[in-house]
């Protein structure tokens, strides 16, 4: 078996690495030419005998857990050349990038997967959802008017970021977005689309909700007097639909409803059991697509210390973490949370054992510790340990708005 080496991508790797992406994910000469402009910072390659066999991209951001943003390495565009697959290149690439990212101050890692096995193999577990809800515009609840809904521009971004952060800090999983995440991912649109941005303020002038969206072509009906039959009209595809008061939710929903005569549906990302559904009067919105994501604790002590805990939590739990991929994580820990403040210590031994994958699922509040016991991830020596972990990690079901 060829010795494998993992290192940051250099300009010299470009001609070998980007064709591997094209072959892995599809793409033609135009896409490859476009890739020549892509920055190579935070891209990594795995090589064998000096030849690039695969690559991935690391994204730096943070996820809110328990009210605190935990620095994370998002993993994207993992690709191994078809000739080199199934021989450990992907696993080696992942393992070494996880090691490097933990050392670089990112105790957590997350990703969206097209296949789970390679990521489970290096310690990831399903840790949350990205639900896209859909509702016909004609079923949206109506309120008095949309006159307090106003457009905003880049100049108003600070207020929007603050509103986003206030909401995100009450949820689990949502991303604390770096500035260029806003400008490129949330606001970036192809040349054939407009981006629409509207907000709602409360009586004191504070932004309490906002929407960022494009119009997405969808079969529907123009009024028959214009064009008979089915035509592509448009849906409102929300990139963000954020609200922190009932007034803001009602105003934004009414504003969206005002598009009903030509528009079809509204799509938005929301948590499981989205509280927005409580505003709908008759027809319930549906989950149009549901995509899961995975998490990995690359630095167990760092993760346990970094997340927030409810101020009412007072627990002590001792457990031994099993981690075959990153053995530095393996061993016994004591997690003590006092009035919501965590202390994490390495200890000699602990009778309760937990697989690092199960710990990721519990840490994100995706899997209740009772379920982790049922699934075989958590093997407690006494019920109190399970209950202590349940109290520590209790919180809203984790979700994400955007895809990466
Ligand atoms: C997914 C991919 C990166 C894996 O790379 P690889 O070098 O073949 O993976 P490895 O040889 O290191 O295998 C790691 C583990 O994953 C399993 N595995 C690899 N590819 C798999 C697949 N497509 N489906 C299911 N299991 C897979 C292997 O059996 C191995 O499991 P094991 O540890 O239990 O033996 C590679 O197949 C690829 O580039 N696929 C096309 C692009 C893609 O889907 N990328 C992922 C985007 S999220």
Tab-separated table of C-alpha atoms and ligand atoms in Angstrom:
chain	number	residue	atom	x	y	z
A	1	UNK	CA	0.000	0.000	0.000
A	2	UNK	CA	1.363	3.409	-1.010
A	3	UNK	CA	2.373	5.736	1.833
A	4	UNK	CA	-0.050	8.636	1.988
A	5	UNK	CA	0.825	12.200	2.845
A	6	UNK	CA	-1.591	15.027	3.737
A	7	UNK	CA	-0.710	18.708	3.407
A	8	UNK	CA	-2.234	22.109	2.550
A	9	UNK	CA	-2.823	22.579	-1.182
A	10	UNK	CA	-0.268	24.687	-3.053
A	11	UNK	CA	-0.565	26.489	-6.399
A	12	UNK	CA	1.396	23.594	-7.958
A	13	UNK	CA	-1.408	21.187	-6.996
A	14	UNK	CA	-4.092	23.149	-8.840
A	15	UNK	CA	-3.814	21.297	-12.171
A	16	UNK	CA	-4.064	17.918	-10.470
A	17	UNK	CA	-6.599	18.702	-7.737
A	18	UNK	CA	-9.354	20.570	-9.595
A	19	UNK	CA	-9.858	17.909	-12.318
A	20	UNK	CA	-10.400	15.444	-9.426
A	21	UNK	CA	-13.231	17.700	-8.214
A	22	UNK	CA	-14.744	17.761	-11.709
A	23	UNK	CA	-14.607	13.978	-11.971
A	24	UNK	CA	-16.044	13.508	-8.471
A	25	UNK	CA	-18.924	15.988	-8.669
A	26	UNK	CA	-19.450	16.517	-12.423
A	27	UNK	CA	-18.458	19.581	-14.386
A	28	UNK	CA	-17.129	20.554	-17.795
A	29	UNK	CA	-14.320	22.651	-19.268
A	30	UNK	CA	-16.127	25.886	-18.338
A	31	UNK	CA	-16.350	24.840	-14.668
A	32	UNK	CA	-12.713	23.808	-14.651
A	33	UNK	CA	-11.690	27.152	-16.164
A	34	UNK	CA	-13.787	28.913	-13.470
A	35	UNK	CA	-11.975	26.909	-10.781
A	36	UNK	CA	-8.710	28.566	-11.842
A	37	UNK	CA	-9.939	31.673	-9.991
A	38	UNK	CA	-10.769	29.839	-6.738
A	39	UNK	CA	-8.468	30.581	-3.805
A	40	UNK	CA	-6.562	27.582	-2.492
A	41	UNK	CA	-6.322	28.764	1.125
A	42	UNK	CA	-7.747	26.140	3.486
A	43	UNK	CA	-7.804	23.457	0.818
A	44	UNK	CA	-5.918	20.275	1.609
A	45	UNK	CA	-4.617	17.414	-0.536
A	46	UNK	CA	-3.718	13.795	0.062
A	47	UNK	CA	-0.850	12.454	-2.025
A	48	UNK	CA	0.671	9.045	-2.728
A	49	UNK	CA	4.162	8.839	-4.216
A	50	UNK	CA	3.988	12.577	-4.774
A	51	UNK	CA	0.786	12.368	-6.842
A	52	UNK	CA	-2.371	14.205	-5.727
A	53	UNK	CA	-5.030	11.563	-5.034
A	54	UNK	CA	-7.708	13.692	-3.387
A	55	UNK	CA	-8.606	17.033	-1.863
A	56	UNK	CA	-11.026	18.787	0.459
A	57	UNK	CA	-11.945	22.271	1.542
A	58	UNK	CA	-12.056	23.565	5.111
A	59	UNK	CA	-14.433	26.402	6.027
A	60	UNK	CA	-13.926	28.413	9.205
A	61	UNK	CA	-16.989	29.466	11.164
A	62	UNK	CA	-18.688	28.747	14.472
A	63	UNK	CA	-21.927	27.030	15.501
A	64	UNK	CA	-24.107	28.199	18.369
A	65	UNK	CA	-24.598	25.613	21.098
A	66	UNK	CA	-26.164	26.615	24.386
A	67	UNK	CA	-25.920	30.305	23.490
A	68	UNK	CA	-22.186	30.350	22.706
A	69	UNK	CA	-20.539	30.146	19.274
A	70	UNK	CA	-18.159	27.153	19.150
A	71	UNK	CA	-15.384	27.508	16.526
A	72	UNK	CA	-15.745	24.801	13.900
A	73	UNK	CA	-14.085	23.444	10.781
A	74	UNK	CA	-16.727	22.919	8.134
A	75	UNK	CA	-15.642	20.233	5.685
A	76	UNK	CA	-16.731	20.520	2.056
A	77	UNK	CA	-15.860	19.168	-1.378
A	78	UNK	CA	-14.201	15.946	-0.264
A	79	UNK	CA	-13.060	14.149	-3.411
A	80	UNK	CA	-10.724	11.255	-4.156
A	81	UNK	CA	-9.720	10.262	-7.692
A	82	UNK	CA	-11.793	7.226	-8.819
A	83	UNK	CA	-8.607	5.221	-9.372
A	84	UNK	CA	-7.529	5.770	-5.775
A	85	UNK	CA	-10.848	5.146	-3.987
A	86	UNK	CA	-11.416	2.488	-1.351
A	87	UNK	CA	-7.778	2.400	-0.262
A	88	UNK	CA	-7.831	4.776	2.680
A	89	UNK	CA	-6.952	8.067	0.947
A	90	UNK	CA	-10.231	9.737	1.998
A	91	UNK	CA	-9.960	8.524	5.595
A	92	UNK	CA	-6.319	9.620	5.869
A	93	UNK	CA	-7.115	13.043	4.428
A	94	UNK	CA	-9.984	13.531	6.863
A	95	UNK	CA	-8.041	12.343	9.908
A	96	UNK	CA	-5.068	14.634	9.283
A	97	UNK	CA	-7.222	17.675	8.532
A	98	UNK	CA	-9.176	17.052	11.747
A	99	UNK	CA	-5.945	16.895	13.726
A	100	UNK	CA	-4.693	20.126	12.134
A	101	UNK	CA	-7.982	21.977	12.616
A	102	UNK	CA	-8.175	21.025	16.309
A	103	UNK	CA	-4.623	22.303	16.779
A	104	UNK	CA	-5.668	25.466	14.918
A	105	UNK	CA	-8.393	26.331	17.460
A	106	UNK	CA	-11.429	24.583	15.961
A	107	UNK	CA	-12.532	21.931	18.479
A	108	UNK	CA	-15.601	20.969	16.423
A	109	UNK	CA	-16.091	19.869	12.832
A	110	UNK	CA	-19.302	19.631	10.804
A	111	UNK	CA	-20.251	18.602	7.282
A	112	UNK	CA	-23.061	17.702	4.938
A	113	UNK	CA	-22.532	14.215	3.556
A	114	UNK	CA	-23.391	12.447	0.340
A	115	UNK	CA	-22.420	9.163	2.005
A	116	UNK	CA	-22.131	8.539	5.749
A	117	UNK	CA	-19.699	5.622	5.968
A	118	UNK	CA	-16.433	7.505	5.316
A	119	UNK	CA	-17.311	10.113	7.941
A	120	UNK	CA	-18.639	7.713	10.546
A	121	UNK	CA	-15.353	5.858	10.096
A	122	UNK	CA	-13.451	8.930	11.349
A	123	UNK	CA	-15.787	9.805	14.231
A	124	UNK	CA	-18.661	11.905	12.831
A	125	UNK	CA	-22.300	11.254	13.663
A	126	UNK	CA	-25.573	12.727	12.420
A	127	UNK	CA	-26.073	15.850	14.500
A	128	UNK	CA	-28.849	17.976	13.036
A	129	UNK	CA	-31.100	18.763	10.100
A	130	UNK	CA	-31.596	21.361	7.425
A	131	UNK	CA	-35.329	21.441	6.838
A	132	UNK	CA	-36.738	23.437	3.934
A	133	UNK	CA	-40.391	24.154	4.557
A	134	UNK	CA	-42.846	24.944	1.752
A	135	UNK	CA	-46.202	26.706	1.900
A	136	UNK	CA	-48.429	28.010	-0.945
A	137	UNK	CA	-48.502	31.811	-0.766
A	138	UNK	CA	-52.304	31.668	-0.697
A	139	UNK	CA	-52.194	29.828	2.664
A	140	UNK	CA	-50.041	32.388	4.458
A	141	UNK	CA	-51.671	34.136	7.421
A	142	UNK	CA	-52.740	37.702	6.730
A	143	UNK	CA	-52.292	40.598	9.126
A	144	UNK	CA	-53.177	44.255	8.718
A	145	UNK	CA	-50.555	45.370	6.257
A	146	UNK	CA	-46.908	45.199	5.262
A	147	UNK	CA	-46.234	48.911	5.567
A	148	UNK	CA	-43.719	48.411	8.370
A	149	UNK	CA	-41.679	46.103	6.132
A	150	UNK	CA	-38.857	48.090	4.565
A	151	UNK	CA	-36.017	47.262	2.179
A	152	UNK	CA	-32.434	47.299	3.418
A	153	UNK	CA	-28.990	47.440	1.820
A	154	UNK	CA	-25.408	46.619	2.769
A	155	UNK	CA	-25.424	49.796	4.908
A	156	UNK	CA	-27.869	48.125	7.290
A	157	UNK	CA	-25.926	44.895	7.632
A	158	UNK	CA	-24.717	45.506	11.207
A	159	UNK	CA	-28.276	45.632	12.538
A	160	UNK	CA	-29.190	42.512	10.571
A	161	UNK	CA	-26.155	40.622	11.910
A	162	UNK	CA	-27.141	41.579	15.450
A	163	UNK	CA	-30.686	40.340	14.890
A	164	UNK	CA	-29.355	37.092	13.385
A	165	UNK	CA	-26.982	36.584	16.335
A	166	UNK	CA	-29.667	37.220	18.954
A	167	UNK	CA	-31.865	34.577	17.358
A	168	UNK	CA	-29.008	32.132	16.657
A	169	UNK	CA	-27.894	32.292	20.288
A	170	UNK	CA	-31.281	30.900	21.354
A	171	UNK	CA	-30.943	27.939	18.957
A	172	UNK	CA	-28.536	25.037	18.527
A	173	UNK	CA	-26.459	24.596	15.387
A	174	UNK	CA	-26.959	27.946	13.637
A	175	UNK	CA	-23.812	29.441	12.200
A	176	UNK	CA	-22.115	32.568	13.480
A	177	UNK	CA	-21.307	33.812	9.983
A	178	UNK	CA	-17.980	35.376	9.084
A	179	UNK	CA	-18.394	38.640	7.106
A	180	UNK	CA	-17.572	37.091	3.752
A	181	UNK	CA	-20.113	34.339	4.456
A	182	UNK	CA	-22.770	37.050	4.447
A	183	UNK	CA	-21.507	38.802	1.355
A	184	UNK	CA	-20.713	35.734	-0.757
A	185	UNK	CA	-23.089	33.022	0.392
A	186	UNK	CA	-26.147	34.856	1.653
A	187	UNK	CA	-26.064	37.804	-0.758
A	188	UNK	CA	-24.302	36.284	-3.789
A	189	UNK	CA	-26.668	35.765	-6.760
A	190	UNK	CA	-26.152	34.763	-10.390
A	191	UNK	CA	-26.453	37.535	-12.990
A	192	UNK	CA	-29.981	36.443	-14.009
A	193	UNK	CA	-31.464	37.001	-10.542
A	194	UNK	CA	-32.180	39.844	-8.159
A	195	UNK	CA	-31.636	39.553	-4.443
A	196	UNK	CA	-34.417	40.972	-2.266
A	197	UNK	CA	-33.873	42.117	1.324
A	198	UNK	CA	-36.558	43.408	3.682
A	199	UNK	CA	-36.715	43.988	7.439
A	200	UNK	CA	-39.149	44.805	10.239
A	201	UNK	CA	-38.421	47.094	13.215
A	202	UNK	CA	-40.152	47.262	16.558
A	203	UNK	CA	-41.539	50.484	18.073
A	204	UNK	CA	-38.070	51.352	19.387
A	205	UNK	CA	-36.510	51.012	15.933
A	206	UNK	CA	-34.718	47.708	16.635
A	207	UNK	CA	-34.671	45.184	13.777
A	208	UNK	CA	-36.789	42.237	14.952
A	209	UNK	CA	-37.012	40.244	11.752
A	210	UNK	CA	-35.788	40.175	8.172
A	211	UNK	CA	-35.945	38.207	4.958
A	212	UNK	CA	-33.319	37.639	2.247
A	213	UNK	CA	-34.567	35.854	-0.856
A	214	UNK	CA	-34.567	35.322	-4.579
A	215	UNK	CA	-37.422	34.483	-6.916
A	216	UNK	CA	-37.040	30.914	-8.022
A	217	UNK	CA	-38.770	29.720	-11.244
A	218	UNK	CA	-41.547	27.231	-10.542
A	219	UNK	CA	-44.498	26.001	-12.648
A	220	UNK	CA	-47.663	27.920	-11.816
A	221	UNK	CA	-50.352	30.086	-13.365
A	222	UNK	CA	-50.105	33.583	-14.678
A	223	UNK	CA	-53.579	35.078	-14.712
A	224	UNK	CA	-55.236	33.454	-17.747
A	225	UNK	CA	-55.784	36.829	-19.375
A	226	UNK	CA	-52.008	37.135	-19.683
A	227	UNK	CA	-50.926	33.614	-20.680
A	228	UNK	CA	-53.244	30.627	-20.583
A	229	UNK	CA	-52.021	27.377	-19.027
A	230	UNK	CA	-48.998	26.486	-16.939
A	231	UNK	CA	-45.985	28.716	-17.158
A	232	UNK	CA	-42.867	29.078	-15.100
A	233	UNK	CA	-43.722	31.723	-12.550
A	234	UNK	CA	-41.821	32.066	-9.313
A	235	UNK	CA	-41.524	30.957	-5.715
A	236	UNK	CA	-39.962	33.015	-2.916
A	237	UNK	CA	-36.781	31.119	-1.995
A	238	UNK	CA	-35.723	32.450	1.406
A	239	UNK	CA	-32.035	32.414	2.226
A	240	UNK	CA	-32.914	33.841	5.626
A	241	UNK	CA	-36.371	34.212	7.134
A	242	UNK	CA	-35.597	35.319	10.683
A	243	UNK	CA	-37.924	36.754	13.293
A	244	UNK	CA	-37.762	37.209	17.043
A	245	UNK	CA	-41.201	38.586	17.858
A	246	UNK	CA	-44.727	37.558	16.811
A	247	UNK	CA	-45.202	41.010	15.257
A	248	UNK	CA	-42.156	40.516	13.038
A	249	UNK	CA	-43.272	37.018	12.003
A	250	UNK	CA	-46.785	38.265	11.104
A	251	UNK	CA	-45.485	41.261	9.167
A	252	UNK	CA	-43.032	39.174	7.125
A	253	UNK	CA	-45.613	36.476	6.425
A	254	UNK	CA	-48.132	39.108	5.307
A	255	UNK	CA	-45.487	40.689	3.100
A	256	UNK	CA	-44.752	37.312	1.478
A	257	UNK	CA	-48.507	36.689	1.039
A	258	UNK	CA	-48.725	39.927	-0.973
A	259	UNK	CA	-46.883	38.046	-3.762
A	260	UNK	CA	-49.695	35.499	-4.158
A	261	UNK	CA	-51.221	36.681	-7.457
A	262	UNK	CA	-48.234	35.595	-9.538
A	263	UNK	CA	-46.047	33.769	-7.015
A	264	UNK	CA	-46.488	30.114	-6.049
A	265	UNK	CA	-44.872	29.053	-2.784
A	266	UNK	CA	-42.557	30.293	-0.093
A	267	UNK	CA	-39.600	28.108	0.941
A	268	UNK	CA	-37.591	28.694	4.099
A	269	UNK	CA	-35.179	26.899	6.439
A	270	UNK	CA	-36.540	26.346	9.931
A	271	UNK	CA	-35.985	24.126	12.958
A	272	UNK	CA	-37.799	20.826	13.436
A	273	UNK	CA	-41.265	21.816	14.692
A	274	UNK	CA	-40.721	25.368	13.464
A	275	UNK	CA	-42.631	27.830	15.713
A	276	UNK	CA	-43.488	29.727	12.502
A	277	UNK	CA	-46.044	26.976	11.839
A	278	UNK	CA	-48.123	28.238	14.778
A	279	UNK	CA	-49.013	31.343	12.740
A	280	UNK	CA	-50.668	29.339	9.949
A	281	UNK	CA	-54.429	29.169	10.281
A	282	UNK	CA	-55.595	26.279	8.117
A	283	UNK	CA	-53.240	24.458	5.811
A	284	UNK	CA	-50.021	23.319	7.454
A	285	UNK	CA	-46.751	23.937	5.594
A	286	UNK	CA	-44.816	20.790	4.647
A	287	UNK	CA	-41.158	19.877	4.913
A	288	UNK	CA	-40.160	20.009	1.250
A	289	UNK	CA	-36.634	18.671	1.758
A	290	UNK	CA	-34.786	17.519	4.831
A	291	UNK	CA	-31.052	17.103	4.719
A	292	UNK	CA	-29.008	15.925	7.693
A	293	UNK	CA	-25.553	17.058	8.706
A	294	UNK	CA	-22.878	15.436	10.860
A	295	UNK	CA	-20.596	16.641	13.649
A	296	UNK	CA	-17.302	15.469	15.111
A	297	UNK	CA	-15.662	16.568	18.366
A	298	UNK	CA	-12.029	16.941	17.283
A	299	UNK	CA	-11.002	18.271	20.690
A	300	UNK	CA	-13.363	16.815	23.294
A	301	UNK	CA	-12.212	18.979	26.219
A	302	UNK	CA	-12.194	22.080	23.988
A	303	UNK	CA	-15.753	21.404	22.821
A	304	UNK	CA	-17.135	20.710	26.295
A	305	UNK	CA	-15.552	23.901	27.603
A	306	UNK	CA	-16.542	26.092	24.652
A	307	UNK	CA	-20.300	25.452	24.432
A	308	UNK	CA	-22.834	27.190	26.631
A	309	UNK	CA	-24.975	25.503	29.273
A	310	UNK	CA	-28.214	26.689	30.737
A	311	UNK	CA	-27.572	28.834	33.869
A	312	UNK	CA	-29.810	26.440	35.816
A	313	UNK	CA	-27.584	23.414	35.141
A	314	UNK	CA	-25.571	21.963	38.046
A	315	UNK	CA	-24.194	18.528	37.207
A	316	UNK	CA	-21.106	16.340	37.410
A	317	UNK	CA	-20.534	13.511	34.954
A	318	UNK	CA	-17.500	11.252	34.607
A	319	UNK	CA	-17.034	9.241	31.446
A	320	UNK	CA	-14.373	7.579	29.298
A	321	UNK	CA	-14.306	8.667	25.661
A	322	UNK	CA	-13.467	6.084	22.998
A	323	UNK	CA	-11.838	7.614	19.928
A	324	UNK	CA	-9.846	5.320	17.644
A	325	UNK	CA	-9.178	8.004	14.986
A	326	UNK	CA	-7.859	10.787	17.237
A	327	UNK	CA	-6.371	8.910	20.228
A	328	UNK	CA	-5.466	12.192	21.969
A	329	UNK	CA	-9.181	12.521	22.740
A	330	UNK	CA	-9.476	9.048	24.242
A	331	UNK	CA	-9.554	8.683	28.015
A	332	UNK	CA	-11.494	9.690	31.098
A	333	UNK	CA	-13.052	13.135	31.712
A	334	UNK	CA	-14.974	14.861	34.454
A	335	UNK	CA	-17.485	17.451	33.222
A	336	UNK	CA	-18.729	19.668	35.989
A	337	UNK	CA	-21.263	22.390	35.245
A	338	UNK	CA	-22.030	24.779	38.076
A	339	UNK	CA	-24.726	27.448	37.497
A	340	UNK	CA	-24.120	26.891	33.798
A	341	UNK	CA	-20.311	27.347	33.979
A	342	UNK	CA	-18.352	24.290	32.782
A	343	UNK	CA	-15.103	22.850	34.154
A	344	UNK	CA	-13.537	19.981	32.236
A	345	UNK	CA	-10.770	17.848	33.688
A	346	UNK	CA	-8.897	14.772	32.515
A	347	UNK	CA	-9.099	12.084	35.214
A	348	UNK	CA	-7.519	8.632	35.655
A	349	UNK	CA	-10.553	6.531	34.915
A	350	UNK	CA	-14.327	6.533	34.658
A	351	UNK	CA	-16.597	3.507	34.499
A	352	UNK	CA	-19.081	5.053	32.028
A	353	UNK	CA	-17.915	4.815	28.423
A	354	UNK	CA	-19.036	6.847	25.419
A	355	UNK	CA	-18.121	6.563	21.765
A	356	UNK	CA	-16.930	9.900	20.345
A	357	UNK	CA	-19.652	9.670	17.670
A	358	UNK	CA	-22.385	9.338	20.264
A	359	UNK	CA	-20.846	12.188	22.229
A	360	UNK	CA	-21.110	14.431	19.129
A	361	UNK	CA	-24.777	13.543	18.717
A	362	UNK	CA	-25.507	14.296	22.395
A	363	UNK	CA	-23.336	17.430	22.489
A	364	UNK	CA	-25.329	19.071	19.696
A	365	UNK	CA	-28.644	18.152	21.415
A	366	UNK	CA	-29.485	15.992	18.410
A	367	UNK	CA	-29.625	12.711	20.359
A	368	UNK	CA	-30.997	12.450	23.884
A	369	UNK	CA	-28.641	10.503	26.191
A	370	UNK	CA	-31.423	7.941	26.782
A	371	UNK	CA	-31.353	7.274	23.052
A	372	UNK	CA	-27.547	7.177	23.077
A	373	UNK	CA	-27.840	4.354	25.638
A	374	UNK	CA	-30.375	2.550	23.433
A	375	UNK	CA	-28.098	2.962	20.401
A	376	UNK	CA	-25.094	1.571	22.275
A	377	UNK	CA	-23.071	4.802	22.151
A	378	UNK	CA	-23.322	5.498	25.883
A	379	UNK	CA	-22.724	2.732	28.414
A	380	UNK	CA	-23.358	4.325	31.815
A	381	UNK	CA	-22.246	2.740	35.075
A	382	UNK	CA	-25.226	4.367	36.790
A	383	UNK	CA	-28.416	6.151	35.709
A	384	UNK	CA	-27.255	9.407	37.326
A	385	UNK	CA	-24.554	9.808	34.659
A	386	UNK	CA	-27.132	9.586	31.861
A	387	UNK	CA	-29.375	12.067	33.656
A	388	UNK	CA	-26.471	14.456	34.234
A	389	UNK	CA	-25.574	14.412	30.529
A	390	UNK	CA	-29.260	14.874	29.645
A	391	UNK	CA	-29.402	17.995	31.823
A	392	UNK	CA	-26.130	19.358	30.423
A	393	UNK	CA	-27.025	18.950	26.752
A	394	UNK	CA	-30.758	19.737	26.953
A	395	UNK	CA	-31.793	22.297	24.368
A	396	UNK	CA	-33.551	23.028	21.088
A	397	UNK	CA	-33.132	20.456	18.301
A	398	UNK	CA	-30.144	21.531	16.183
A	399	UNK	CA	-30.675	22.905	12.695
A	400	UNK	CA	-28.961	24.845	9.968
A	401	UNK	CA	-30.205	27.428	7.504
A	402	UNK	CA	-27.582	27.254	4.811
A	403	UNK	CA	-25.889	24.481	2.926
A	404	UNK	CA	-22.096	24.291	2.635
B	1	LIG	C1	-16.328	9.597	-0.591
B	1	LIG	C2	-14.847	9.506	-0.980
B	1	LIG	C3	-14.187	10.853	-0.742
B	1	LIG	C4	-14.199	8.445	-0.082
B	1	LIG	O1	-12.817	8.384	-0.361
B	1	LIG	P1	-12.036	6.971	-0.334
B	1	LIG	O2	-10.582	7.239	-0.441
B	1	LIG	O3	-12.638	6.072	-1.339
B	1	LIG	O4	-12.406	6.443	1.138
B	1	LIG	P2	-11.573	5.406	2.018
B	1	LIG	O5	-10.924	4.399	1.128
B	1	LIG	O6	-10.681	6.144	2.924
B	1	LIG	O7	-12.740	4.734	2.826
B	1	LIG	C5	-13.148	5.170	4.102
B	1	LIG	C6	-14.356	4.365	4.543
B	1	LIG	O8	-15.508	4.772	3.829
B	1	LIG	C7	-16.071	3.697	3.090
B	1	LIG	N1	-16.485	4.283	1.819
B	1	LIG	C8	-15.721	4.967	0.957
B	1	LIG	N2	-16.469	5.439	-0.057
B	1	LIG	C9	-17.736	5.075	0.191
B	1	LIG	C10	-18.970	5.261	-0.466
B	1	LIG	N3	-19.051	5.972	-1.607
B	1	LIG	N4	-20.075	4.728	0.085
B	1	LIG	C11	-20.015	4.049	1.223
B	1	LIG	N5	-18.869	3.828	1.896
B	1	LIG	C12	-17.745	4.341	1.394
B	1	LIG	C13	-14.963	2.711	2.951
B	1	LIG	O9	-15.456	1.399	2.814
B	1	LIG	C14	-14.238	2.884	4.264
B	1	LIG	O10	-14.952	2.251	5.286
B	1	LIG	P3	-14.186	1.388	6.391
B	1	LIG	O11	-13.359	2.377	7.155
B	1	LIG	O12	-15.294	0.811	7.190
B	1	LIG	O13	-13.380	0.405	5.628
B	1	LIG	C15	-14.677	9.089	-2.453
B	1	LIG	O14	-15.375	7.887	-2.653
B	1	LIG	C16	-15.191	10.109	-3.454
B	1	LIG	O15	-14.452	10.995	-3.864
B	1	LIG	N6	-16.449	9.998	-3.878
B	1	LIG	C17	-17.073	10.907	-4.842
B	1	LIG	C18	-17.293	12.299	-4.262
B	1	LIG	C19	-18.088	12.272	-2.961
B	1	LIG	O16	-19.115	11.624	-2.838
B	1	LIG	N7	-17.569	13.013	-1.987
B	1	LIG	C20	-18.169	13.121	-0.683
B	1	LIG	C21	-18.951	14.374	-0.610
B	1	LIG	S1	-19.692	14.518	0.988
